[in-house]
mmCIF file of C-alpha atoms in Angstrom:
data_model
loop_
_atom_site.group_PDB
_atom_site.id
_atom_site.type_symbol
_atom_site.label_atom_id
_atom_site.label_comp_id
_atom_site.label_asym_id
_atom_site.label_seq_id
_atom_site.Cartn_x
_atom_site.Cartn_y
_atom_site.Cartn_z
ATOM 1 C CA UNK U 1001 16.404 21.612 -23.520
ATOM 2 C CA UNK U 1002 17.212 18.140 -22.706
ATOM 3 C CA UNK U 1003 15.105 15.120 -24.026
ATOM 4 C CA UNK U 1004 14.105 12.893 -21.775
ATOM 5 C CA UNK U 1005 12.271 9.570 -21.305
ATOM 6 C CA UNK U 1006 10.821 8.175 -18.363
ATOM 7 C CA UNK U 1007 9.363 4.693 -17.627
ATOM 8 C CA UNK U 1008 7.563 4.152 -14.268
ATOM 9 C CA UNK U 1009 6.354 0.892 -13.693
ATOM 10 C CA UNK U 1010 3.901 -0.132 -10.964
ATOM 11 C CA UNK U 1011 2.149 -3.377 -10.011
ATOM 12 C CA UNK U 1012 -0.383 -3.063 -12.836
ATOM 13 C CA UNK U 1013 0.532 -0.614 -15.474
ATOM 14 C CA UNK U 1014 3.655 0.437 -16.882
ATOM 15 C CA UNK U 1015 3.693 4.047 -18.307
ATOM 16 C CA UNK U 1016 5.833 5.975 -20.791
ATOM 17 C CA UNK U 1017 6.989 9.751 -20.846
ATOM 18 C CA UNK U 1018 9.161 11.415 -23.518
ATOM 19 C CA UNK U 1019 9.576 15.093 -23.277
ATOM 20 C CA UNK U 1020 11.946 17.713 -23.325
ATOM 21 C CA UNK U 1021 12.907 18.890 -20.103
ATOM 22 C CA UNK U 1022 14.263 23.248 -19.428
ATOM 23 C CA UNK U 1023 16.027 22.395 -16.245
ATOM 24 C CA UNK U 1024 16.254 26.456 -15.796
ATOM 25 C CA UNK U 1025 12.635 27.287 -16.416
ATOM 26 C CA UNK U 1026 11.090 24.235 -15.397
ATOM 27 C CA UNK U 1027 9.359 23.791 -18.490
ATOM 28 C CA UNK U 1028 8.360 19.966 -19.875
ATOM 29 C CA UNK U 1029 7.101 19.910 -23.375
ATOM 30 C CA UNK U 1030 5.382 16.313 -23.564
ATOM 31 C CA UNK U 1031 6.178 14.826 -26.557
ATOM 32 C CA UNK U 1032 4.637 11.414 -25.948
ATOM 33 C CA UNK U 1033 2.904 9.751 -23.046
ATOM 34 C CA UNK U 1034 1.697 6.159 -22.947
ATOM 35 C CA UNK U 1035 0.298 3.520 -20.418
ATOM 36 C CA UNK U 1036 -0.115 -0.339 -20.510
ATOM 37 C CA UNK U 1037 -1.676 -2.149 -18.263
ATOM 38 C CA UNK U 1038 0.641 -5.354 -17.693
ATOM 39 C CA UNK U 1039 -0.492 -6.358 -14.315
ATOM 40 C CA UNK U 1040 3.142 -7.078 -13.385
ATOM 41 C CA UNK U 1041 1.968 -7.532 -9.590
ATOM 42 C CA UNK U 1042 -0.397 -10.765 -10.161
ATOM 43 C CA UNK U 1043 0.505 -12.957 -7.371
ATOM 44 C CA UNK U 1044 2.806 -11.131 -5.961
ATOM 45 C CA UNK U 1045 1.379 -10.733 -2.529
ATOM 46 C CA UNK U 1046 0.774 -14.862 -2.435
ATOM 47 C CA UNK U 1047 3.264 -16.412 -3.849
ATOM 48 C CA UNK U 1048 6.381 -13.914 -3.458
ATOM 49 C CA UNK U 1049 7.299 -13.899 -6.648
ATOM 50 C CA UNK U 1050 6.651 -12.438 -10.242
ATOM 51 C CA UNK U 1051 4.670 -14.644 -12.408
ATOM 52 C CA UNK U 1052 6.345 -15.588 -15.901
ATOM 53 C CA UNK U 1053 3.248 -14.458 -18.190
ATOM 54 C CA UNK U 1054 3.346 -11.417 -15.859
ATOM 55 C CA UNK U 1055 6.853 -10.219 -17.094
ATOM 56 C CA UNK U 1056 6.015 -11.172 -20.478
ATOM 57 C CA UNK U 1057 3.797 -8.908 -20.909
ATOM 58 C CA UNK U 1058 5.848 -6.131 -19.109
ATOM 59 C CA UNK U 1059 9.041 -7.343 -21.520
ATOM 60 C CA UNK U 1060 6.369 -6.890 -24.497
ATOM 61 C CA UNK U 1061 5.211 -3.369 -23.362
ATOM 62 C CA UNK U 1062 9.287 -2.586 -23.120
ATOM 63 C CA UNK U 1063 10.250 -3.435 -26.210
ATOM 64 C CA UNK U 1064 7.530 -0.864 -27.304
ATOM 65 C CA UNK U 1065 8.686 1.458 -25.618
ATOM 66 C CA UNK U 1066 12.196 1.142 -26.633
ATOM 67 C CA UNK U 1067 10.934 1.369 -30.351
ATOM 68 C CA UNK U 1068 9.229 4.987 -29.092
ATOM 69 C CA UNK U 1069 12.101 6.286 -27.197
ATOM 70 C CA UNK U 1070 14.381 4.946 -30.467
ATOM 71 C CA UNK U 1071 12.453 6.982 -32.732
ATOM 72 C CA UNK U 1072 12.187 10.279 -30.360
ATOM 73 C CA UNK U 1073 15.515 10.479 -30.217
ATOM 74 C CA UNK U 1074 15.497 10.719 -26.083
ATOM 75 C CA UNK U 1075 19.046 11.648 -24.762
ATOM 76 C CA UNK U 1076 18.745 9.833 -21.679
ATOM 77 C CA UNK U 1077 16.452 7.315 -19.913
ATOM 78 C CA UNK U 1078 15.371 6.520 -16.590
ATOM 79 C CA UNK U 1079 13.410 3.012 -15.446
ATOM 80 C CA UNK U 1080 11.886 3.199 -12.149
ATOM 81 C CA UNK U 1081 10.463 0.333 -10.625
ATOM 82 C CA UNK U 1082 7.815 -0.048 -7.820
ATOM 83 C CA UNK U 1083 5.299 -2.069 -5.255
ATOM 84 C CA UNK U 1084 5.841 -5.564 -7.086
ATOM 85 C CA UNK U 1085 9.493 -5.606 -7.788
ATOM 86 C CA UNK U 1086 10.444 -4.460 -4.602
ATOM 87 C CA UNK U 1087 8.947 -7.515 -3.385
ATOM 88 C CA UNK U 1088 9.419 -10.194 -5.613
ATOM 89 C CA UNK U 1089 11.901 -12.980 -5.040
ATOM 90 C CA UNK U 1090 12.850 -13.418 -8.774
ATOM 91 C CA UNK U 1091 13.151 -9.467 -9.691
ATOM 92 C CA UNK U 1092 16.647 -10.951 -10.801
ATOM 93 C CA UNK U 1093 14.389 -11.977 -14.062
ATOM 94 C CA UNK U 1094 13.022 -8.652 -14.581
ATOM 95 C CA UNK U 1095 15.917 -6.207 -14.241
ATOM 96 C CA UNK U 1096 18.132 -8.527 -17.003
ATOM 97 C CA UNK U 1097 14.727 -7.837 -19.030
ATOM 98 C CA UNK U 1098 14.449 -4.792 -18.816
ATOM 99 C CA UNK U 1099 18.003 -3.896 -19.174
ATOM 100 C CA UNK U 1100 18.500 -5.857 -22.461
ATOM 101 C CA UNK U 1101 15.597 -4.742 -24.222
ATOM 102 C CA UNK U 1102 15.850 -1.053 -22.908
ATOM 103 C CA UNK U 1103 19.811 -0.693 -22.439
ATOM 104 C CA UNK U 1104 19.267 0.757 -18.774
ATOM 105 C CA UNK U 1105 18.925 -1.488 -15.685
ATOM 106 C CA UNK U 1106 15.763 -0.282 -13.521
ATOM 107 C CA UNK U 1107 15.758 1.595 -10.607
ATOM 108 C CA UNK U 1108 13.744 -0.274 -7.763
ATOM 109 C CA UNK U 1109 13.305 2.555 -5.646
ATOM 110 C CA UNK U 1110 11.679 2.320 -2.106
ATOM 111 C CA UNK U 1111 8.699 3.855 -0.875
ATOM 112 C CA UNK U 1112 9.879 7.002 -0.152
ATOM 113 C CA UNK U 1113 11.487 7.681 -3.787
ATOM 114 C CA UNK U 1114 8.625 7.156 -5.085
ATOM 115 C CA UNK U 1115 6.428 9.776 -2.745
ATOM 116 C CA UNK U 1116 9.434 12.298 -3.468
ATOM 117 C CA UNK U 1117 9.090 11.674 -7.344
ATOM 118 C CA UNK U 1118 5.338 11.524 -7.072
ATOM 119 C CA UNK U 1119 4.878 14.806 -4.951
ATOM 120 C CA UNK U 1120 7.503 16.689 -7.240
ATOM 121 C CA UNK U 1121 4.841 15.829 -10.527
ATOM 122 C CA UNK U 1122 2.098 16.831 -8.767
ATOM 123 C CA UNK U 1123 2.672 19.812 -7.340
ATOM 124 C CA UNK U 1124 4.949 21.386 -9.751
ATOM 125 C CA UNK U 1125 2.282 23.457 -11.564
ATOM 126 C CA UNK U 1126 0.311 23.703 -8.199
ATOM 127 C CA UNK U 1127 2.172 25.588 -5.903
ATOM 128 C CA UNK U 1128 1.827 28.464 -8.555
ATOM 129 C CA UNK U 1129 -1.535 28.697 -7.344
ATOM 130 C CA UNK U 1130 -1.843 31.143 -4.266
ATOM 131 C CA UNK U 1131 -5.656 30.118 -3.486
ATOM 132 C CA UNK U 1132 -4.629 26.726 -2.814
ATOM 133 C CA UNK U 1133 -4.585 26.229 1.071
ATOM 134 C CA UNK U 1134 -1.317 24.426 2.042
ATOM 135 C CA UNK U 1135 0.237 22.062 3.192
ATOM 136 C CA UNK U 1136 -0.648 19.659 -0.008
ATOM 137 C CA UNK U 1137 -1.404 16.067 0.894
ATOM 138 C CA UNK U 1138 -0.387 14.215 -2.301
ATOM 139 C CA UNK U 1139 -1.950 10.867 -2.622
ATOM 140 C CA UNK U 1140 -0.914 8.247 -5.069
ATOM 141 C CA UNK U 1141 -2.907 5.182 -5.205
ATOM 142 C CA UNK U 1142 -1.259 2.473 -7.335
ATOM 143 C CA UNK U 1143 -1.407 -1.016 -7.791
ATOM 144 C CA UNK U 1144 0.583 -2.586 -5.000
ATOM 145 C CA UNK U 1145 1.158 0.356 -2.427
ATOM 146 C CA UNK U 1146 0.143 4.344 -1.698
ATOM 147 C CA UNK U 1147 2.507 6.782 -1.107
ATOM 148 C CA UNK U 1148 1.641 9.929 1.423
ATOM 149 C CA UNK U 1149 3.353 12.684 1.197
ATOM 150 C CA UNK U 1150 3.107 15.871 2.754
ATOM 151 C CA UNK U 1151 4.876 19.479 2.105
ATOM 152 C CA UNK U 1152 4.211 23.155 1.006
ATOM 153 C CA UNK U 1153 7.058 23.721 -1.878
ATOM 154 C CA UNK U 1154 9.200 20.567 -1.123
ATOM 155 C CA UNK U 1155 8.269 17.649 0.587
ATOM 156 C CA UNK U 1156 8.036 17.837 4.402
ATOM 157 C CA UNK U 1157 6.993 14.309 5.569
ATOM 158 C CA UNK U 1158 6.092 10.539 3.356
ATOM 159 C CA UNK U 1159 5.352 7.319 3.730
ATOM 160 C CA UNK U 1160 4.738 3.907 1.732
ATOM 161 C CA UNK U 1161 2.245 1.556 2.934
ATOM 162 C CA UNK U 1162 1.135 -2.015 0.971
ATOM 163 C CA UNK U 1163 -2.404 -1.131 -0.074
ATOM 164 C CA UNK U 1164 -3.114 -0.326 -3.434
ATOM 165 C CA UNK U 1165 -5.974 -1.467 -5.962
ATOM 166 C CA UNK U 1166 -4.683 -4.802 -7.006
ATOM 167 C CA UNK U 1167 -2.999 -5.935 -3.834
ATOM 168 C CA UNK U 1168 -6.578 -5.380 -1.729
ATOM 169 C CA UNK U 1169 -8.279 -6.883 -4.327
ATOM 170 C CA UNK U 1170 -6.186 -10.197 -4.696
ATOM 171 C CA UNK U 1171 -6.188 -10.321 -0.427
ATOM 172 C CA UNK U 1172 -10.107 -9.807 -0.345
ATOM 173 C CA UNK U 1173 -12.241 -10.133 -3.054
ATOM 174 C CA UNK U 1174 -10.508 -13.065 -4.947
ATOM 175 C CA UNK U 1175 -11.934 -16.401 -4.131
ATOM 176 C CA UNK U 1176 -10.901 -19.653 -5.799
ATOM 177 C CA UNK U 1177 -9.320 -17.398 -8.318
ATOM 178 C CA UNK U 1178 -12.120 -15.308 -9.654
ATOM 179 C CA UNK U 1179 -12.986 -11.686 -8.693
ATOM 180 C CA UNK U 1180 -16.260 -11.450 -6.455
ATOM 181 C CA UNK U 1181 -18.629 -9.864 -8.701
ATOM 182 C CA UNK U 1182 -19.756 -7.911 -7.182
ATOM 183 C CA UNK U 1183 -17.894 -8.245 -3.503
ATOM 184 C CA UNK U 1184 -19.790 -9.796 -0.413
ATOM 185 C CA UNK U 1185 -20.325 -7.140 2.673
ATOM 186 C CA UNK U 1186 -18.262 -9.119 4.978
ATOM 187 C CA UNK U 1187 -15.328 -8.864 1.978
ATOM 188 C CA UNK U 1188 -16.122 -5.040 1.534
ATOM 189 C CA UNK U 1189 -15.754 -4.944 5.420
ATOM 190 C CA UNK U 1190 -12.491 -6.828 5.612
ATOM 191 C CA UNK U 1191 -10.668 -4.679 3.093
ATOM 192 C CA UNK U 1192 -11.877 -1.304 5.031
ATOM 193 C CA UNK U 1193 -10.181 -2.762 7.953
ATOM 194 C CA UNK U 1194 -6.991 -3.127 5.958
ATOM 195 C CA UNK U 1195 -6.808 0.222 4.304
ATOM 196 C CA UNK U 1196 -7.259 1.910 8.171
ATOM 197 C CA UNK U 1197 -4.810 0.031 9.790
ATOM 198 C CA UNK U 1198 -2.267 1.361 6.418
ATOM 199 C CA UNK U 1199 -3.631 4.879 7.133
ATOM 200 C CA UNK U 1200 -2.661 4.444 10.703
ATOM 201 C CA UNK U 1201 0.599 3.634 9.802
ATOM 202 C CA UNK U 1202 1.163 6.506 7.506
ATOM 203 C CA UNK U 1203 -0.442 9.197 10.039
ATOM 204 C CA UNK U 1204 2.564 7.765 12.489
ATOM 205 C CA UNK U 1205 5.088 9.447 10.009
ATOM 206 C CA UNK U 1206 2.857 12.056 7.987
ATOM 207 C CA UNK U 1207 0.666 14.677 9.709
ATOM 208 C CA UNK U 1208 -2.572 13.326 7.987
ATOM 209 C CA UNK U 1209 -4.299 15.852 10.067
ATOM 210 C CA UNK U 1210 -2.523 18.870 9.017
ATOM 211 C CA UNK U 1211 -3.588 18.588 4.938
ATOM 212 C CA UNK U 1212 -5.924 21.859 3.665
ATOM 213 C CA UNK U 1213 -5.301 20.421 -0.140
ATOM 214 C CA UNK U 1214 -5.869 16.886 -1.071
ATOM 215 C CA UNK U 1215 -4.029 16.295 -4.735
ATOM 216 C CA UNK U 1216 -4.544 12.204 -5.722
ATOM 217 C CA UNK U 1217 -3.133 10.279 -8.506
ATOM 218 C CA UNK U 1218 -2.852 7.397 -10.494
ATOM 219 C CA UNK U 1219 -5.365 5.222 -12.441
ATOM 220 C CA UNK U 1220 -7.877 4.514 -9.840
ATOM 221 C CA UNK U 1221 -8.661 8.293 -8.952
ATOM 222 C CA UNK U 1222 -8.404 9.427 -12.838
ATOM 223 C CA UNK U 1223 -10.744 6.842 -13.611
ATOM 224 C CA UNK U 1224 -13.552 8.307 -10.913
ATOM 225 C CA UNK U 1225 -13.217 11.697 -12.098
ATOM 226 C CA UNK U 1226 -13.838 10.518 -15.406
ATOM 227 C CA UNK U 1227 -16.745 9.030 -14.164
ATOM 228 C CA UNK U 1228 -18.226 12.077 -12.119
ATOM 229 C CA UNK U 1229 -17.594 14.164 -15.483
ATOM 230 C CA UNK U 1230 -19.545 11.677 -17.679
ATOM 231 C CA UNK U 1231 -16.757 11.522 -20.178
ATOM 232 C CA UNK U 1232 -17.711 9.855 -23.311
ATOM 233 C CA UNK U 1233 -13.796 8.591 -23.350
ATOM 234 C CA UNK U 1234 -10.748 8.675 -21.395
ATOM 235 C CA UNK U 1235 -9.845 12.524 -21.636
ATOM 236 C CA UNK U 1236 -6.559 13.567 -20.227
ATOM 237 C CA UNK U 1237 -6.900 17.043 -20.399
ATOM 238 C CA UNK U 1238 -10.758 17.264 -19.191
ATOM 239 C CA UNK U 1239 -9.551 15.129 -16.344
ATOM 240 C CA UNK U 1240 -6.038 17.062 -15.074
ATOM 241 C CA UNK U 1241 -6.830 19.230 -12.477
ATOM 242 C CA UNK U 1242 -10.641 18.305 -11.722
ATOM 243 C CA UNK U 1243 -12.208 19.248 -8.185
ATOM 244 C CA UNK U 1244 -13.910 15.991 -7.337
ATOM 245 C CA UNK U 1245 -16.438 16.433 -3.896
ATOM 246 C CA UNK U 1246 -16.110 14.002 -1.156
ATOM 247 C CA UNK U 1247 -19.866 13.115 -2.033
ATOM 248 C CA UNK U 1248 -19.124 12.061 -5.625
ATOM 249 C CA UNK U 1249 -16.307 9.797 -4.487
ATOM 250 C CA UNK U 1250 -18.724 7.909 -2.292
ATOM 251 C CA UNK U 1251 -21.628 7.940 -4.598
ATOM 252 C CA UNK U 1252 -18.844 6.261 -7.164
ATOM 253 C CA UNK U 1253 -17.474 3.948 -4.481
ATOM 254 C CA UNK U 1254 -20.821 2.393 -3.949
ATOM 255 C CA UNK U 1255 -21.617 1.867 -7.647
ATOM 256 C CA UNK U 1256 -18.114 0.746 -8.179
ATOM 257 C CA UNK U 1257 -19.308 -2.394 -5.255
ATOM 258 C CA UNK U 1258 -22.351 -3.080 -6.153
ATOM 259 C CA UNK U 1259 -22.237 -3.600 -9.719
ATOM 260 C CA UNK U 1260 -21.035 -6.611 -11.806
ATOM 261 C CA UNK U 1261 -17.950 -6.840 -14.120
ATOM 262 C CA UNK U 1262 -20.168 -6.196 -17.306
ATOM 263 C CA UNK U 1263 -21.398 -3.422 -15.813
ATOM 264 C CA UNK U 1264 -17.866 -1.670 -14.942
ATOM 265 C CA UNK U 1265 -16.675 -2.894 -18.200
ATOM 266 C CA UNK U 1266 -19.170 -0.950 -19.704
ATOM 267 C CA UNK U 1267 -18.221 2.701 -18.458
ATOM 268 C CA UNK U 1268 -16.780 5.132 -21.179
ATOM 269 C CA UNK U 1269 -13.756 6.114 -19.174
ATOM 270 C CA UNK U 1270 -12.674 2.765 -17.700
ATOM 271 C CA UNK U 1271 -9.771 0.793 -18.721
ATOM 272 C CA UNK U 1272 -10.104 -2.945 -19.299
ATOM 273 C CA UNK U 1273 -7.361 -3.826 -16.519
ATOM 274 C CA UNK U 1274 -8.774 -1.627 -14.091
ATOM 275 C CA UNK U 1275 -12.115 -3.265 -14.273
ATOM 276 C CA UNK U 1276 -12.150 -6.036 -11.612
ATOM 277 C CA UNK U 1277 -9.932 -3.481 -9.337
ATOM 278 C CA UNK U 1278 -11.383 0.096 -9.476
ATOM 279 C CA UNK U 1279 -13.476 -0.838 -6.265
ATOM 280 C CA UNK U 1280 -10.622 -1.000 -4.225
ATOM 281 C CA UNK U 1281 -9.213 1.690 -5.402
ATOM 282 C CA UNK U 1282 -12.177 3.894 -4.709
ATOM 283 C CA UNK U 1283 -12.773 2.550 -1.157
ATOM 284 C CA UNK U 1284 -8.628 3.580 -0.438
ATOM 285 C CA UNK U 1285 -9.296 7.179 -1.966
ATOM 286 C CA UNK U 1286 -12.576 7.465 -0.009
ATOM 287 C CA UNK U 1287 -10.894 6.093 3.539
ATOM 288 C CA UNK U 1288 -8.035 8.653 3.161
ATOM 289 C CA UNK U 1289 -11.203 11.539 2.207
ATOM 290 C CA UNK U 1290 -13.127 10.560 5.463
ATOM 291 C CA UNK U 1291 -9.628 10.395 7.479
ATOM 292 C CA UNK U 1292 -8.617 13.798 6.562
ATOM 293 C CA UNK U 1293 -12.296 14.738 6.708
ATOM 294 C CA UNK U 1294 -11.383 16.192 2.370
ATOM 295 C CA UNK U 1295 -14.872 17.745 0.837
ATOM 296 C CA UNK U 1296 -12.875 17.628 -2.105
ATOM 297 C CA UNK U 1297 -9.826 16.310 -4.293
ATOM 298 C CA UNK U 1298 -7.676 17.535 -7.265
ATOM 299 C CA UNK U 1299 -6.945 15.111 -9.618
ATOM 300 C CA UNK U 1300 -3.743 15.046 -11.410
ATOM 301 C CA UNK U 1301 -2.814 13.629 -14.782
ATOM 302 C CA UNK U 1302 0.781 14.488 -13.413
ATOM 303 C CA UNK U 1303 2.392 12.327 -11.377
ATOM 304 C CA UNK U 1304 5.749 10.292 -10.620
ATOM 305 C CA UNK U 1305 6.831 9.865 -14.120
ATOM 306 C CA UNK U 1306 6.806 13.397 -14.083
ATOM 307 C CA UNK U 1307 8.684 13.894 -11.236
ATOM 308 C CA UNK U 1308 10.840 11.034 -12.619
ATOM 309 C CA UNK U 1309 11.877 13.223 -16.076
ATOM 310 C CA UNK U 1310 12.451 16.165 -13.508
ATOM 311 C CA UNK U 1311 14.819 14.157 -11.559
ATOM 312 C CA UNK U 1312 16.236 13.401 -15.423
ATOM 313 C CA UNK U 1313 16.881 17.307 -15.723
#
């Protein structure tokens, strides 16, 4: 067994896995899993660059981390980086960062990395499943971008494309910097628009059409199928592996719209940095439904940092 720690970090959260890894068995023993949300992404798509209270708060949620991974006693340690740093003129700032608080420099991977590392999480435990139709269609919806990736046992087909939660929400619903609460039709309409045109893009490389299992990841679909279950708090292991209908999706997507921030704020299951931006990220997860024409979706608490502490072993 080899102990691991992995550290994925997106446009808004940064996340945390220690485990040890059987790289003959395939088994991962979680020994700790943590997220922050650090909103490292804020601005990003305006200004081009990552704000300074922006990698503060990532540097703050490192050094954490680093005390965890200390303490764990984690062989080796891998820092992948995502959506925002890829983009960011200064990421400069943030890899010294990173590397002196965490002693490795991060990986800024591109888009189709991350859709490997993310499918590999996934499916891992999935393909043991013979009822499951295949090919999988692994959707991860983060902060800055969604990956698509299609395969059977290994990946077959993926793609990147620059809609995620935060980045449709800062392009649409922000005006004279404050969230629309809750978002005009014409906005809602305008940031439809933009998530097709991304799906057309990633049918031109992945066979959208071909999908018989819809698996989708990452905050923003966790969150709704904490909400269809009527979780009284944020359960991991109630969550992992729910069957979500098509119909509860939308019904979620149009509360998520229509109410105010108080009233998101107030849901059991929702995380305070995913209140102002869960409406996006249902309307993405409910465009790629009625693209695929899904009546259903399998939600998995396993994801790229899995795949990252794989890729470890």
């Amino acid at each position: 067994m080899t102990r691991v720690a992995a550290v994925d970090c997106g446009t808004n959260s940064i996340r945390l896995l220690v485990a040890d890894c059987d790289p003959v068995t395939g088994e991962l023993a979680e020994l700790d899993r943590r997220m922050t949300i650090v909103r490292l992404g804020q601005g990003v798509d305006r200004t081009g660059r990552l704000a300074p209270e922006a990698l503060e708060r990532t540097f703050a949620a490192c050094r954490e981390y680093a005390a965890v991974i200390k303490e764990l006693g984690a062989e080796r340690v891998r820092f992948v980086a995502t959506s925002a740093s890829r983009d960011a003129e200064n990421r400069g700032e943030f890899v010294q960062g990173v590397l002196d608080i965490l002693g490795v420099e991060p990986e800024v991977i591109s888009g189709d990395q991350e859709a490997e590392f993310s499918f590999t999480g996934a499916t891992r435990e999935l393909v043991a499943h013979d009822h499951l139709e295949r090919p999988f269609l692994v959707v991860d919806i983060g902060g800055g971008s969604t990956e698509f990736v299609v395969g059977e046992d290994h990946v077959r087909a993926a793609r990147s494309v620059d809609v995620g939660c935060v980045r449709m929400t800062e392009r649409h619903l922000v005006v004279d910097g404050v969230v629309t609460d809750p978002p005009a039709p014409e906005q809602i309409a305008a940031m439809r628009a933009d998530i097709e045109a991304a799906l057309d893009l990633a049918a031109e490389t992945v066979p959208l059409a071909e999908a018989r299992t819809l698996v989708g990841l990452a905050g923003s679909v966790t969150t709704v199928a904490g909400i269809v279950l009527g979780l009284p708090e944020y359960l991991s292991e109630e969550i992992h592996h729910a069957r979500i209908s098509y119909e509860q999706v939308r019904e979620v997507g149009e509360r998520m719209l229509t109410a105010t921030h108080a009233e998101r704020a107030a849901i059991p299951v929702m995380h305070p940095g995913r209140v102002d931006v869960i409406g996006a990220g249902v309307l993405v997860l409910l465009a790629i439904m009625e693209r695929i024409g899904a009546t259903e979706v399998i939600v998995s608490e396993h994801d790229i940092l899995d795949g990252i502490a794989w890729s470890i072993a």
